[in-house]
Amino acid sequence: MANLIDTVMILLILTNFALLGSSLLGMCINIAAFQGILIGVLPFLTGSGPVLAETAAMAIGTMALKGFVFPWLMFRAIRDTNVKREMEPFVGYSTSLMFGVAALVGSLWLAGHLVLPAGARGLTGASLIMPASFFTIMAGLFLIIARKKAITQVLGYLVMENGIYVFGASIVMERPWLVELGVLLDVFVAVFTMGIVIFYINREFDSIDASRLAHLRDWRRTRGASSTGV
Amino acid sequence: MPVISLIVLPSLAGLSAFVIRNDRLRRLLLVLTAFGHLSLSFLAVFDRPVAVPGEGWFALDPLGALFLLITSTLFAAVSVYAVGYLEREEPGERQDFVSSFLFVNAPEAVFTGCLLLFLATMSMVTLSQHMGLLWVAVEATTLTSAPLIYFHRHHRSLEATWKYLLICSVGIAIALLGVFFLAVAASNQEIPLTMSGLAEHAQGLDPLWLKAAFIFLVVGYGTKMGLAPLNTWLPDAHSESPSLVSALLSGALLNCAFLGILRIFQVTSAARIEPFGQDILVVFGLVSMGVAAIFILGQVNYKRMLAYSSVEHMGILSLGVGLGGAGAFGAMLHAVNHSITKAMLFMVAGNILTAYRTKSTLNVKGVLGAAPVSGVLWIGGLFAITGSPPFGTFMSELSILKAAMDQGNWIVTFFYLAFLAVIFMAMTSIGIKMAFGVSEDGDREPAVEPWLSTLPCMVLGVIVLFLGLYVPAGLATLIDQAIRGLGFP
């Protein structure tokens, strides 16, 4: 079992690199969908003995939501808003990949220093769970910060949430309802995706470039009193 | 009477507000629910001994009771103000006064419904005795408050709502990871994640993972509380939302997030590793005060100025608890004083905004002449919020100062006083320029000040003045019990 889990974790790490290095939004959504299915499998692998109905329901629900519903919503959003790729990210793609390498090293170091207490070690002898989940969280946070398009930021949020789910589903499985709370984070993803469509419907923006959402700031005195304090 | 009614009442009222078609009936429901909630809260807190923490997931302990009273009092004042506000906001297209495009408001039924649900979720935060449930409640406050910020449907409020949702939901996600870490720390003996369970078995918690949980929960809830450098959503949301919503965000919601931090602090102090947590809180506190001081200097938007002042005061709360002892007492008292003063100031700012139709401090002159009641309350409120005697804030800031000096912590003392002095000068000079002087329009007619928009501010102003002269015995006892709950003798 441990080998299988580690294989899943390696695939997870690879999907993160793919997300960090890709500019095509459709491709990114597909990768995130694959990641969602990948982590949905986890509860089947980490549980001991026969699979409980509750665990199975959680796993299938996760896969359906992250693997199909959200990608479908996001595809609809990019179709409605007519964006294909992230043109000018705040941080370039090769720099993003370099960040990925650094973050992976950081995650391995952190996981090496955080020793799980005996009660939480459970049956999983898999050694890559913690580093992979920390790396996924960092990659998601990085995507939120480094990309301009609102849809990529939502994608980053989804990836970060996947990382938290991996940690929960493999390490705090004694309290399954606690892991299920993570579903509530998905509410945000749904709200964000709908929000992007609302932006577009309102036509108050020419594009869904989140960097255009930059009217509110301090210190804009140079253009006279009338333009200040907006 | 079960405490759960404090959540059920506003929830039911909120849901029915969505379907009530009659505006007057819905506004009546809002005010009645608010005052019903206020009386239920007072009954729940003072009618029975509260020193015993409950066993269940929902219970009222002294710490929660303190924050429940703040939330409920503010909501009652805001509900009265809301009636006047909603009457002034005619439906249909209106012109924006900054860049004169047309926009519409969200339906009033949605606004009122979300306002009541917001009260329900904040009550749930104060009553939660389980770390997982608390997290759910804090997340729910984010979801119910976002539509309130997006009441005026135009691009600036949309931008503010987007930032609020994105930044706070990242914070919430980090807090969930913190809850997971706490579960790992508690996994050796299958310790329940309730406050009583964690306090009882605190010695069995894994200290390394408990520390990690503390850091993640402070960062996560700190984002929502507006601790610098995680405060970037706060000035935008506060300046773009309707003033009564800003009052609730600043006075009640930030406190609820602070309660989340206090809960995990309770656990660390039961596990006897509180010095670790206290240092972190002191650093966050001073950084927040410093950042607020920088942004208040030269601020040209008076609602943003109040928002940064909230960052400052959240810093003071964090610093007070970090110092412990008399500082913790001061912090709890300050939470009460700050909430009341800040809610009043935001509502007065709303009145000024109605009269002048600009948020720029440079274009507002002579408020005392143009809107006398609001002008007096504005000046009084600004002196109160900057901690001048005889207001309550002076007493609470003084006891935090005393704690720092008693511990011989001169670095903290120096920065604390320096930041307070800078903010005092900056805010009062902006306030005085706004209050006095002659309006640019020349002979401005005194604005009509309906009692619905001035009375709630006056009541809150009187309370904060009163608290500076005398702290009622009931409140003092409650605060004493609350800081004992935090692990300070």
XYZ file of C-alpha atoms in Angstrom:
719
model
C 0.000 0.000 0.000
C 2.759 2.390 0.939
C 4.325 2.036 -2.492
C 1.051 2.808 -4.182
C 0.528 5.899 -2.040
C 4.021 7.120 -2.819
C 3.338 6.647 -6.522
C 0.241 8.813 -6.185
C 2.319 11.405 -4.340
C 4.945 11.496 -7.075
C 2.202 11.987 -9.673
C 0.843 14.795 -7.505
C 4.234 16.498 -7.412
C 4.521 16.197 -11.195
C 1.082 17.730 -11.771
C 2.133 20.685 -9.649
C 5.175 21.254 -11.828
C 2.978 21.014 -14.906
C 0.667 23.663 -13.464
C 3.553 25.969 -12.605
C 4.966 25.741 -16.108
C 1.868 25.897 -18.279
C 0.311 28.992 -19.801
C -2.697 27.419 -21.525
C -5.716 27.818 -19.261
C -7.578 24.824 -20.704
C -4.540 22.651 -20.100
C -4.228 23.941 -16.520
C -7.862 23.127 -15.805
C -7.404 19.609 -17.165
C -4.316 19.078 -15.027
C -6.157 20.325 -11.943
C -9.029 17.952 -12.752
C -6.578 15.057 -12.971
C -5.108 16.142 -9.662
C -8.602 16.131 -8.146
C -9.195 12.531 -9.230
C -5.742 11.544 -8.025
C -6.322 12.801 -4.504
C -9.855 11.404 -4.504
C -8.328 7.923 -4.625
C -6.350 8.513 -1.425
C -8.972 7.526 1.191
C -9.184 4.054 -0.423
C -5.446 3.588 -0.014
C -4.884 4.984 3.476
C -7.677 3.209 5.369
C -6.972 -0.071 7.121
C -9.163 -3.114 6.580
C -12.372 -2.956 4.542
C -13.364 0.379 3.060
C -16.148 2.020 5.079
C -19.193 3.345 3.265
C -18.489 6.807 4.693
C -14.932 6.832 3.387
C -16.072 5.656 -0.034
C -18.732 8.355 -0.187
C -16.168 10.993 0.717
C -13.718 9.750 -1.914
C -16.308 9.587 -4.668
C -17.727 12.986 -3.724
C -14.275 14.544 -3.844
C -13.541 13.035 -7.231
C -16.868 14.161 -8.655
C -16.473 17.704 -7.342
C -12.806 18.347 -8.053
C -12.500 16.117 -11.087
C -15.671 17.013 -12.956
C -17.911 19.740 -11.502
C -15.270 22.438 -10.951
C -13.448 21.832 -14.241
C -16.798 22.032 -16.022
C -17.634 25.310 -14.246
C -14.229 26.735 -15.065
C -14.382 25.698 -18.707
C -17.731 27.419 -18.894
C -16.242 30.515 -17.292
C -13.337 30.733 -19.762
C -15.695 30.080 -22.661
C -18.055 32.847 -21.519
C -15.235 35.269 -20.911
C -13.215 34.224 -23.941
C -9.745 33.902 -22.462
C -7.380 31.204 -23.667
C -4.079 31.705 -21.983
C -2.360 33.611 -19.249
C -0.457 36.168 -21.282
C 1.593 38.229 -18.869
C 1.912 36.563 -15.499
C 3.530 38.524 -12.679
C 6.194 35.809 -12.492
C 7.412 34.066 -15.655
C 7.084 30.343 -16.277
C 10.718 29.360 -15.955
C 11.016 31.364 -12.738
C 7.865 29.609 -11.545
C 9.476 26.232 -12.175
C 12.578 27.333 -10.267
C 10.303 28.332 -7.399
C 8.751 24.860 -7.669
C 12.121 23.180 -7.175
C 12.924 25.396 -4.194
C 9.488 24.783 -2.680
C 9.894 21.028 -3.077
C 13.232 21.106 -1.287
C 11.664 23.278 1.418
C 8.767 20.861 1.822
C 11.089 17.867 2.155
C 13.109 19.725 4.794
C 9.971 20.773 6.701
C 8.457 17.298 6.594
C 11.745 15.875 7.840
C 11.607 18.140 10.888
C 7.946 17.691 11.757
C 7.921 14.225 13.276
C 4.456 12.729 13.504
C 3.444 11.575 16.978
C 2.994 7.809 17.316
C -0.802 8.043 17.332
C -0.925 9.738 13.939
C 1.636 7.584 12.182
C -1.020 4.969 11.572
C -0.403 2.262 9.074
C 0.886 4.369 6.256
C 4.548 3.746 5.863
C 4.478 6.126 2.916
C 7.162 8.735 3.325
C 6.107 11.224 0.663
C 2.681 12.236 2.004
C 3.770 15.224 4.069
C 6.275 16.707 1.616
C 3.852 16.252 -1.283
C 0.973 17.901 0.557
C 3.127 20.836 1.735
C 4.466 21.263 -1.799
C 0.953 21.259 -3.254
C -0.143 23.921 -0.762
C 2.871 26.091 -1.614
C 2.346 25.649 -5.355
C -1.282 26.697 -4.980
C -0.377 29.773 -2.938
C 2.264 30.662 -5.505
C -0.245 30.432 -8.361
C -2.595 32.767 -6.486
C 0.144 35.332 -6.026
C 2.043 35.006 -9.304
C -0.747 34.890 -11.888
C -2.858 37.760 -13.091
C -6.010 36.154 -14.397
C -8.792 35.676 -11.882
C -9.437 32.173 -13.216
C -5.815 31.125 -12.597
C -6.062 32.473 -9.071
C -9.117 30.314 -8.489
C -7.200 27.386 -9.931
C -4.377 28.127 -7.486
C -6.858 28.147 -4.641
C -8.172 24.766 -5.749
C -4.631 23.351 -5.851
C -3.864 24.703 -2.383
C -7.056 23.119 -1.109
C -6.025 19.814 -2.707
C -2.811 19.956 -0.703
C -4.731 20.455 2.531
C -7.019 17.571 1.600
C -4.040 15.261 1.012
C -2.740 16.045 4.483
C -6.157 15.521 6.034
C -7.147 12.396 4.146
C -3.920 10.581 4.909
C -2.987 11.770 8.377
C -6.114 12.789 10.300
C -8.264 9.924 9.047
C -9.261 8.965 12.599
C -11.499 12.008 12.521
C -13.072 11.718 9.064
C -15.641 14.447 9.696
C -12.790 16.905 10.263
C -11.468 16.121 6.802
C -14.967 16.482 5.414
C -14.984 20.078 6.662
C -12.619 20.752 3.785
C -15.618 20.432 1.501
C -16.716 23.789 2.857
C -13.648 25.321 1.240
C -15.038 24.110 -2.055
C -17.933 26.477 -1.522
C -15.460 29.306 -2.017
C -14.240 27.803 -5.283
C -17.803 27.664 -6.555
C -18.447 31.240 -5.421
C -15.262 32.469 -7.119
C -16.049 30.776 -10.397
C -19.551 32.193 -10.389
C -18.104 35.555 -9.429
C -15.925 35.571 -12.544
C -18.970 34.989 -14.714
C -20.765 37.803 -12.883
C -17.864 40.145 -13.648
C -18.329 39.363 -17.253
C -22.093 39.629 -17.322
C -21.904 43.021 -15.664
C -19.483 44.093 -18.396
C -17.906 46.460 -15.954
C -14.555 45.057 -16.899
C -13.060 44.684 -20.333
C -11.342 41.494 -19.252
C -11.172 39.269 -16.237
C -7.672 40.388 -15.496
C -7.502 40.531 -11.703
C -4.735 43.126 -11.919
C -7.370 45.511 -13.244
C -9.022 45.187 -9.880
C -6.555 47.746 -8.631
C -8.478 50.955 -8.179
C -8.541 50.784 -4.411
C -5.278 51.860 -2.902
C -3.693 54.434 -0.657
C -1.546 57.357 -1.590
C -2.794 58.584 -4.902
C -2.530 62.243 -4.204
C -0.616 63.200 -7.308
C -3.639 63.532 -9.563
C -5.362 66.044 -7.326
C -8.001 65.783 -4.712
C -10.798 64.657 -6.982
C -9.129 61.371 -7.866
C -8.042 60.568 -4.347
C -9.643 58.361 -1.835
C -11.404 56.315 -4.422
C -33.201 28.631 27.803
C -30.649 26.912 25.590
C -27.918 29.151 24.203
C -28.538 27.728 20.753
C -31.534 30.064 20.471
C -29.018 32.886 19.996
C -28.135 31.291 16.656
C -31.579 29.997 15.710
C -33.428 33.294 16.216
C -31.391 35.418 13.762
C -31.143 32.515 11.302
C -34.904 32.113 11.084
C -35.402 35.866 10.901
C -32.734 36.095 8.191
C -34.310 33.372 6.080
C -37.752 34.929 6.360
C -36.318 38.351 5.431
C -35.491 36.904 2.009
C -39.151 36.202 1.277
C -40.905 39.159 2.944
C -42.015 41.529 0.179
C -43.029 44.497 2.323
C -40.071 46.804 3.065
C -41.474 48.244 6.290
C -42.302 44.815 7.670
C -38.799 43.567 6.866
C -37.148 46.542 8.565
C -39.344 46.008 11.615
C -38.248 42.362 11.675
C -34.598 43.454 11.552
C -34.915 45.767 14.542
C -37.079 43.361 16.557
C -34.647 40.486 15.960
C -31.690 42.659 16.891
C -33.219 43.720 20.195
C -34.563 40.225 20.850
C -31.038 38.906 20.353
C -29.641 41.595 22.646
C -32.014 40.744 25.476
C -31.436 37.016 25.022
C -27.680 37.613 25.186
C -27.923 39.627 28.398
C -30.184 36.980 29.909
C -27.829 34.192 28.878
C -24.764 35.969 30.242
C -26.014 37.485 33.477
C -28.970 35.369 34.479
C -27.014 32.276 35.404
C -23.499 31.419 36.535
C -21.284 31.345 33.460
C -18.018 30.358 35.056
C -18.578 26.686 34.243
C -17.564 25.919 30.667
C -20.058 23.631 28.996
C -19.412 20.090 27.914
C -21.227 20.347 24.616
C -20.153 21.848 21.324
C -22.239 24.956 21.927
C -21.833 26.644 25.290
C -21.301 30.083 26.715
C -18.070 30.558 28.634
C -16.927 33.967 29.968
C -14.630 34.639 27.011
C -17.339 33.857 24.474
C -19.883 35.774 26.553
C -17.782 38.940 26.399
C -17.594 38.827 22.610
C -21.251 37.859 22.316
C -22.263 40.962 24.278
C -20.108 43.203 22.063
C -21.553 41.701 18.875
C -25.128 41.863 20.047
C -24.898 45.442 21.338
C -23.362 46.686 18.117
C -25.899 44.865 16.012
C -28.776 46.440 17.931
C -27.353 49.937 17.337
C -26.643 49.162 13.689
C -30.145 47.784 13.084
C -31.718 51.108 14.088
C -29.255 52.961 11.871
C -30.027 50.530 9.044
C -33.705 51.520 8.994
C -32.766 55.141 8.302
C -30.097 54.093 5.823
C -32.370 51.812 3.809
C -35.029 54.519 3.656
C -32.514 56.900 2.076
C -31.309 54.356 -0.493
C -34.015 54.596 -3.114
C -34.273 51.623 -5.439
C -33.436 52.000 -9.104
C -30.396 53.373 -10.889
C -28.307 55.914 -9.064
C -25.292 57.940 -9.964
C -21.950 57.153 -8.411
C -20.495 60.281 -6.844
C -16.850 59.431 -7.573
C -16.910 58.771 -11.292
C -20.598 59.368 -12.033
C -21.563 56.113 -13.726
C -24.911 54.529 -12.960
C -25.336 51.574 -10.668
C -28.077 49.771 -8.761
C -28.164 48.388 -5.245
C -28.569 44.766 -4.337
C -32.201 43.977 -3.440
C -32.976 45.154 0.056
C -34.399 41.759 1.005
C -31.063 40.091 0.231
C -29.186 42.753 2.183
C -31.372 42.443 5.288
C -31.377 38.656 5.081
C -27.590 38.487 4.877
C -27.286 41.008 7.710
C -29.331 38.753 9.996
C -27.512 35.600 8.883
C -24.251 37.440 9.539
C -25.427 37.997 13.126
C -26.294 34.290 13.400
C -22.845 33.188 12.207
C -21.054 35.638 14.500
C -23.087 34.365 17.458
C -22.069 30.876 16.427
C -18.399 31.888 16.606
C -18.844 33.133 20.165
C -20.707 29.995 21.260
C -18.493 27.364 19.603
C -16.644 25.195 22.062
C -15.097 22.934 19.460
C -12.149 23.943 17.287
C -13.642 22.393 14.142
C -17.021 23.981 14.713
C -15.366 27.331 15.405
C -13.633 27.069 12.050
C -16.936 26.378 10.299
C -18.474 29.398 12.022
C -15.623 31.723 11.007
C -15.890 30.540 7.432
C -19.641 31.120 7.499
C -19.109 34.724 8.615
C -17.030 35.290 5.464
C -19.736 33.896 3.196
C -22.581 35.828 4.810
C -20.706 39.129 4.916
C -19.458 39.147 1.299
C -22.891 40.058 -0.180
C -23.090 42.928 2.326
C -19.882 44.477 0.987
C -21.236 44.134 -2.565
C -24.437 46.070 -1.748
C -23.686 48.929 -4.129
C -23.230 47.030 -7.353
C -20.339 48.783 -9.062
C -16.765 47.901 -9.916
C -15.130 49.341 -6.815
C -17.280 47.374 -4.412
C -16.855 44.300 -6.612
C -13.100 44.717 -6.386
C -13.324 45.066 -2.609
C -15.510 41.957 -2.350
C -13.174 39.948 -4.584
C -10.157 40.873 -2.466
C -12.044 40.187 0.735
C -13.185 36.753 -0.418
C -9.906 35.672 -1.954
C -7.611 36.816 0.849
C -9.888 35.712 3.681
C -10.561 32.329 2.100
C -6.828 31.696 1.781
C -6.609 32.599 5.462
C -9.472 30.244 6.263
C -7.774 27.440 4.338
C -4.570 27.974 6.308
C -6.607 27.915 9.519
C -8.078 24.543 8.480
C -4.557 23.210 8.117
C -3.954 24.550 11.630
C -6.981 22.598 12.892
C -5.569 19.477 11.201
C -2.245 20.060 12.943
C -4.081 20.369 16.246
C -5.772 17.036 15.511
C -2.330 15.510 14.886
C -1.103 16.959 18.185
C -4.115 15.398 19.911
C -3.860 12.034 18.176
C -1.821 10.189 20.816
C -4.644 9.887 23.323
C -7.599 10.497 21.022
C -8.237 13.803 22.778
C -11.511 15.450 21.692
C -11.062 18.861 20.061
C -13.514 20.574 22.421
C -12.229 23.363 24.659
C -12.905 21.350 27.815
C -11.349 18.197 26.359
C -8.238 20.021 25.200
C -7.878 21.839 28.525
C -8.218 18.595 30.469
C -5.679 16.613 28.438
C -3.429 19.526 27.489
C -0.342 17.781 28.841
C -0.897 14.911 26.438
C -0.725 17.163 23.373
C 2.354 16.872 21.208
C 4.133 20.224 21.822
C 5.785 20.464 18.394
C 2.525 20.012 16.509
C 0.673 22.247 18.941
C 3.143 25.029 18.164
C 2.694 24.442 14.440
C -1.087 24.523 14.913
C -0.798 27.789 16.839
C 1.237 29.451 14.084
C -1.137 28.348 11.328
C -4.252 29.334 13.262
C -2.808 32.746 14.154
C -1.883 33.382 10.526
C -5.223 32.045 9.286
C -7.526 33.835 11.694
C -5.099 36.784 11.790
C -5.834 37.345 8.098
C -9.462 37.745 8.955
C -8.681 39.836 12.022
C -6.586 42.234 9.961
C -3.212 41.784 11.644
C -0.458 43.316 9.496
C 0.947 42.235 7.069
C -2.189 40.160 6.383
C -4.496 43.173 6.433
C -4.572 44.078 2.730
C -8.267 43.317 2.205
C -9.382 45.356 5.164
C -9.197 49.019 4.086
C -10.857 48.262 0.735
C -13.726 46.282 2.184
C -14.294 48.842 4.926
C -14.243 51.837 2.630
C -16.451 50.376 -0.103
C -19.163 48.707 1.933
C -22.129 50.672 3.303
C -21.129 52.408 6.542
C -23.301 50.247 8.734
C -21.610 47.153 7.317
C -18.182 48.707 7.957
C -19.293 49.262 11.543
C -20.158 45.588 11.932
C -17.050 44.352 10.122
C -14.770 46.472 12.238
C -16.536 46.258 15.573
C -17.846 42.702 15.558
C -16.281 40.551 12.837
C -12.645 41.376 13.603
C -13.329 40.522 17.243
C -14.777 37.163 16.244
C -11.566 36.343 14.371
C -9.620 37.458 17.434
C -11.691 35.033 19.508
C -10.467 32.259 17.194
C -6.876 33.179 18.075
C -7.732 33.385 21.779
C -9.189 29.857 21.671
C -5.967 28.304 20.430
C -4.069 30.506 22.880
C -6.203 28.970 25.637
C -5.001 25.545 24.541
C -1.341 26.572 24.453
C -1.560 28.050 27.913
C -3.258 24.909 29.243
C -0.313 22.994 27.755
C 2.098 25.418 29.483
C 3.776 26.638 26.299
C 2.148 30.062 26.353
C 5.412 32.119 26.320
C 5.886 30.869 22.748
C 2.446 32.133 21.746
C 2.812 35.391 23.647
C 5.982 36.356 21.770
C 4.269 35.800 18.437
C 1.278 37.899 19.495
C 3.521 40.762 20.689
C 5.356 40.867 17.350
C 2.127 40.777 15.311
C 0.697 43.481 17.574
C 3.577 45.913 17.174
C 3.883 45.328 13.417
C 0.160 45.995 12.988
C 0.380 49.220 14.968
C 3.371 50.346 12.930
C 1.785 49.567 9.565
C -1.404 51.339 10.639
C 0.560 54.420 11.726
C 2.310 54.625 8.337
C -0.936 54.382 6.391
C -2.926 56.749 8.602
C -0.302 59.457 8.060
C -1.244 61.173 4.837
C -4.505 59.296 4.451
C -6.975 61.197 2.275
C -10.012 58.943 2.595
C -11.667 59.117 5.972
C -13.259 55.669 5.783
C -9.869 54.136 4.958
C -8.413 56.087 7.875
C -10.927 54.421 10.196
C -10.131 51.051 8.616
C -6.407 51.437 9.293
C -7.279 52.526 12.801
C -8.953 49.123 13.155
C -5.688 47.463 12.101
C -3.979 49.502 14.828
C -6.474 48.451 17.473
C -6.340 44.787 16.497
C -2.609 45.169 17.006
C -3.222 46.623 20.468
C -5.472 43.666 21.371
C -2.880 41.183 20.185
C -0.120 43.044 22.044
C -2.164 43.172 25.246
C -2.778 39.435 25.312
C 0.845 38.864 24.344
C 1.996 40.837 27.394
C -0.359 38.917 29.663
C -1.582 39.779 33.184
C -2.805 43.385 33.378
C -2.195 43.612 29.632
C -4.701 40.828 28.989
C -7.264 42.602 31.182
C -6.589 45.781 29.240
C -6.929 43.943 25.933
C -10.334 42.510 26.826
C -11.578 45.880 28.055
C -10.107 47.459 24.945
C -11.986 45.029 22.715
C -15.213 46.387 24.226
C -14.152 50.045 23.994
C -12.742 49.822 20.502
C -15.777 48.048 19.071
C -18.224 50.550 20.446
C -16.176 53.595 19.448
C -15.325 52.311 15.992
C -18.889 51.300 15.181
C -20.022 54.761 16.193
C -17.332 56.432 14.077
C -18.192 54.415 10.981
C -21.856 55.298 11.333
C -20.990 58.987 11.776
C -18.738 58.693 8.711
C -21.797 57.399 6.887
C -23.702 60.522 7.911
C -20.852 62.744 6.702
C -20.776 60.803 3.436
C -24.504 61.383 2.980
C -24.115 65.111 3.600
C -20.967 65.707 1.503
C -21.057 62.875 -1.067
C -17.288 62.425 -0.972
C -14.912 60.246 1.023
C -11.982 62.585 0.539
C -10.760 64.282 3.704
C -9.617 67.244 1.606
C -13.097 68.037 0.325
C -14.897 67.810 3.633
C -14.768 71.022 5.634
C -16.947 72.493 8.306
C -18.889 69.431 9.405
C -19.696 71.168 12.678
C -21.634 73.789 10.764
C -23.121 71.594 8.079
C -24.179 68.677 10.264
C -23.772 69.748 13.895
C -24.702 66.506 15.643
C -22.496 64.378 13.417
C -19.705 66.951 13.705
C -19.667 66.799 17.495
C -19.837 62.994 17.470
C -17.043 62.848 14.862
C -14.642 64.983 16.924
C -15.569 63.213 20.159
C -15.235 59.806 18.516
C -11.821 60.571 17.052
C -10.513 61.686 20.445
C -12.001 58.543 21.952
C -10.486 56.181 19.391
C -7.039 57.699 19.801
C -7.190 56.969 23.508
C -7.761 60.379 25.062
C -9.154 60.691 28.576
C -11.872 60.537 29.814
C -12.984 57.875 27.334
C -12.881 54.126 28.009
C -10.126 53.567 25.461
C -7.751 55.654 27.569
C -8.189 53.316 30.542
C -7.658 50.158 28.517
C -4.644 51.465 26.601
C -3.169 52.668 29.898
C -3.400 49.231 31.494
C -1.623 47.677 28.507
C 1.102 50.321 28.859
C 1.348 49.536 32.552
C 1.775 45.840 31.788
C 4.634 46.580 29.395
C 6.352 48.877 31.899
C 5.871 46.522 34.835
C 7.638 43.808 32.886
C 10.483 46.212 32.140
C 9.909 45.600 28.457
C 11.228 48.980 27.316
C 11.409 48.234 23.602
C 7.721 47.340 23.511
C 6.881 50.359 25.665
C 8.775 52.706 23.370
C 7.207 51.495 20.122
C 3.747 51.255 21.685
C 3.879 54.873 22.834
C 5.494 56.113 19.634
C 2.873 54.513 17.381
C 0.024 55.711 19.606
C 1.401 59.258 19.519
C 1.814 59.307 15.731
C -1.687 57.964 15.187
C -3.144 60.407 17.698
C -1.624 63.376 15.929
C -2.480 62.158 12.448
C -6.101 61.267 13.166
C -6.995 64.274 15.283
C -5.441 66.720 12.808
C -7.420 65.161 9.934
C -10.551 65.178 12.087
C -10.179 68.767 13.197
C -9.614 69.971 9.626
C -12.798 68.188 8.618
C -14.870 69.468 11.520
C -13.881 73.118 11.414
C -13.268 75.458 8.531
C -15.651 76.601 5.862
C -17.110 74.280 3.293
C -15.958 74.879 -0.287
C -19.561 75.279 -1.379
C -19.654 78.445 0.690
C -22.941 78.785 2.534
C -23.941 75.163 2.887
C -27.363 74.668 4.394
C -27.259 72.580 7.588
C -27.996 69.030 6.471
C -31.059 67.241 7.759
C -29.928 64.740 10.337
C -32.656 62.176 10.915
C -32.699 60.811 14.452
C -32.436 57.260 13.115
C -28.889 58.020 11.946
C -27.746 60.064 14.937
C -29.376 58.367 17.915
C -27.502 55.011 17.622
C -24.208 56.918 17.382
C -25.080 59.036 20.420
C -25.968 55.981 22.495
C -22.683 54.263 21.621
C -20.781 57.478 22.337
C -22.351 57.764 25.775
C -21.466 54.129 26.527
C -17.773 54.613 25.709
C -17.662 57.819 27.770
C -19.345 56.015 30.645
C -16.895 53.104 30.439
C -14.037 55.576 30.858
C -15.454 56.834 34.128
C -16.703 53.593 35.588
C -16.454 49.940 34.581
C -19.635 48.180 35.785
C -19.018 45.368 38.255
C -20.684 42.809 36.008
C -18.376 43.624 33.109
C -15.270 43.658 35.298
C -16.154 40.233 36.724
C -16.791 38.877 33.251
C -13.406 40.129 32.012
C -11.688 38.717 35.093
C -13.212 35.307 34.437
C -12.350 35.560 30.770
C -8.657 36.208 31.328
C -8.569 33.440 33.905
C -9.908 31.235 31.122
C -6.941 32.355 29.032
C -4.641 31.062 31.745
C -3.630 34.343 33.370
C -4.096 34.490 37.146
